[in-house]
Amino acid sequence: MKPINVGLLGIGTVGGGVFAVLERNADEIARRAGREIRITAVADRDTERARRLTGGTVKLTDDAFSVTRDLEIDIVVELIGGVGMAKDLALSAIESGKHLVTANKALLAVHGNEIFAAAHRHDVMVAFEAAVAGGIPIIKALREGLSANRIEWVAGIINGTTNFILSEMRDKGLPFDEVLRQAQRLGYAETDPTFDIEGVDAAHKATIMSAIAFGIPMQFDKAHIEGISRLESVDIAYAGQLGYRIKLLGIARKRPEGIELRVHPALVPASRLLANVEGAMNAVLVQADAVGATLYYGKGAGAEPTASAVIADLVDITRLHTADPEHRVPHLAFQPDQVLDVPVLPIEETVTSYYLRMRVLDKSGVLADITRILADSDISIDAMIQREAGEGESQTDIIMLTHQTVEKNAIAAIARIEALDSVQGKVTRLRLETL
Ligand code: HSE
């Protein structure tokens, strides 16, 4: 059978990995796909570097649109990133009748609804395994492996940079800024790390997972996003004393009233497997009604792990591209006319537990005042520690873990606690997920 022709847009780290793995494992991949998968064209701004990486064996251009419109190309792989040019290229490929493989989570989270609608109109596939958790086949698991189930929730460590930073902060007791600088020196964090440390990258991925887990449109603009830049080492240490680790979680949970879609640091019991995912590794835990909990772990970034996901998509498309479009796996796991407009709930409606740290005057009645406010708000305390005040110190820290409550209830109670004369400054509040 004649080979399937692939046009690569961008041959940076991941593109280089795709080229290398496709070449190294060509026979094994062809045995699976049923025919050879061949990169025939590469577009990159740096055509000289592209020539070095490809050995000059493919058509090279700095005009990516010439690849999306190339009549010989069957599949376009978009590895340019961003939501500007990448969107125009994705739509150009789709409108030219090409199948699209993309690792671009921002593109899909922000413009996915438009891109999938265009793909549906033009009877082409859009595959995006590499967009979430790099080499971990979580899209395949959610979209196909778990298709018997009602998925209840998905919670993941889906950003390696922040997980590396949190692991180092806990291991070495260092402050956030210092670990971030170290991560940048080691090449784990970008020079501009904003998207990673402020939770935006994880929110893109959580948005994509929510869509395929629940059969809803992409609703990135409704996601609640908090990063780790304001997290203090002292809270990591207190969480440790209470038997918890702090992780940046991307959570999508289905409730009768709607969907919780949120990214924020959260305490996780140290005994959970997810709490023990360290360094730059990723993991996603899925709770579903029939199978129960399943956990997916692996490298969330890097040239060859990401290439592994991109090439798996190429194999899938190669196998299915002659199938009639109705019999292919739907983009968002559910048939397009079955995608439901379920609302994402405002963060105030989230139901979760809390870690509260407050600086208080070390005098009688303070604890009683605080616990009375919590009791009035129907918030039950699960655990508590009080730091022993040092010699001559008039203030100390109280740390409490609560049982579950609705976030707006917790916010109101915290405002009342902060208004007490005996409570100094703001209460530090972190969510706690028992998973
Ligand atoms: N910047 C991401 C991370 C990898 O740190 O996990 C690509 O999504």
Short mmCIF file of C-alpha atoms and ligand atoms in Angstrom, two decimals, residues 103 105 130-134 157-163 188-190 195-197 201-202 205 280-282 300-302 306, ligand 1:
data_model
loop_
_atom_site.label_atom_id
_atom_site.label_comp_id
_atom_site.label_asym_id
_atom_site.label_seq_id
_atom_site.Cartn_x
_atom_site.Cartn_y
_atom_site.Cartn_z
CA ALA A 103 0.06 19.01 20.46
CA LYS A 105 -3.44 22.51 24.17
CA ALA A 130 0.10 15.05 22.84
CA ALA A 131 -1.89 18.07 24.03
CA VAL A 132 -2.50 16.61 27.50
CA ALA A 133 0.18 15.08 29.70
CA GLY A 134 2.68 14.56 26.86
CA ILE A 157 -0.81 16.61 37.95
CA ILE A 158 -0.61 17.87 34.40
CA ASN A 159 2.18 20.42 34.57
CA GLY A 160 5.69 19.11 35.07
CA THR A 161 7.32 22.48 35.73
CA THR A 162 5.15 23.23 38.75
CA ASN A 163 5.38 19.67 40.04
CA TYR A 188 12.82 22.77 33.50
CA ALA A 189 11.11 26.15 33.46
CA GLU A 190 10.80 28.59 30.55
CA PHE A 195 1.69 29.97 31.79
CA ASP A 196 3.17 27.12 33.82
CA ILE A 197 3.42 28.68 37.29
CA ASP A 201 -1.07 25.46 30.94
CA ALA A 202 -2.75 23.03 33.36
CA LYS A 205 -5.25 20.54 29.65
CA ALA A 280 8.60 16.79 36.43
CA MET A 281 6.43 13.69 36.08
CA ASN A 282 2.68 13.86 35.30
CA GLY A 300 4.34 14.96 30.45
CA ALA A 301 6.87 16.66 28.22
CA GLY A 302 10.10 16.16 26.30
CA THR A 306 5.59 13.87 23.22
N1 HSE B 1 5.16 23.21 30.08
C1 HSE B 1 4.52 21.95 30.29
C2 HSE B 1 4.92 21.38 31.65
C3 HSE B 1 4.84 20.91 29.27
O1 HSE B 1 5.71 21.96 32.38
O2 HSE B 1 4.40 20.33 31.97
C4 HSE B 1 4.10 21.09 27.98
O3 HSE B 1 2.74 21.06 28.18
#
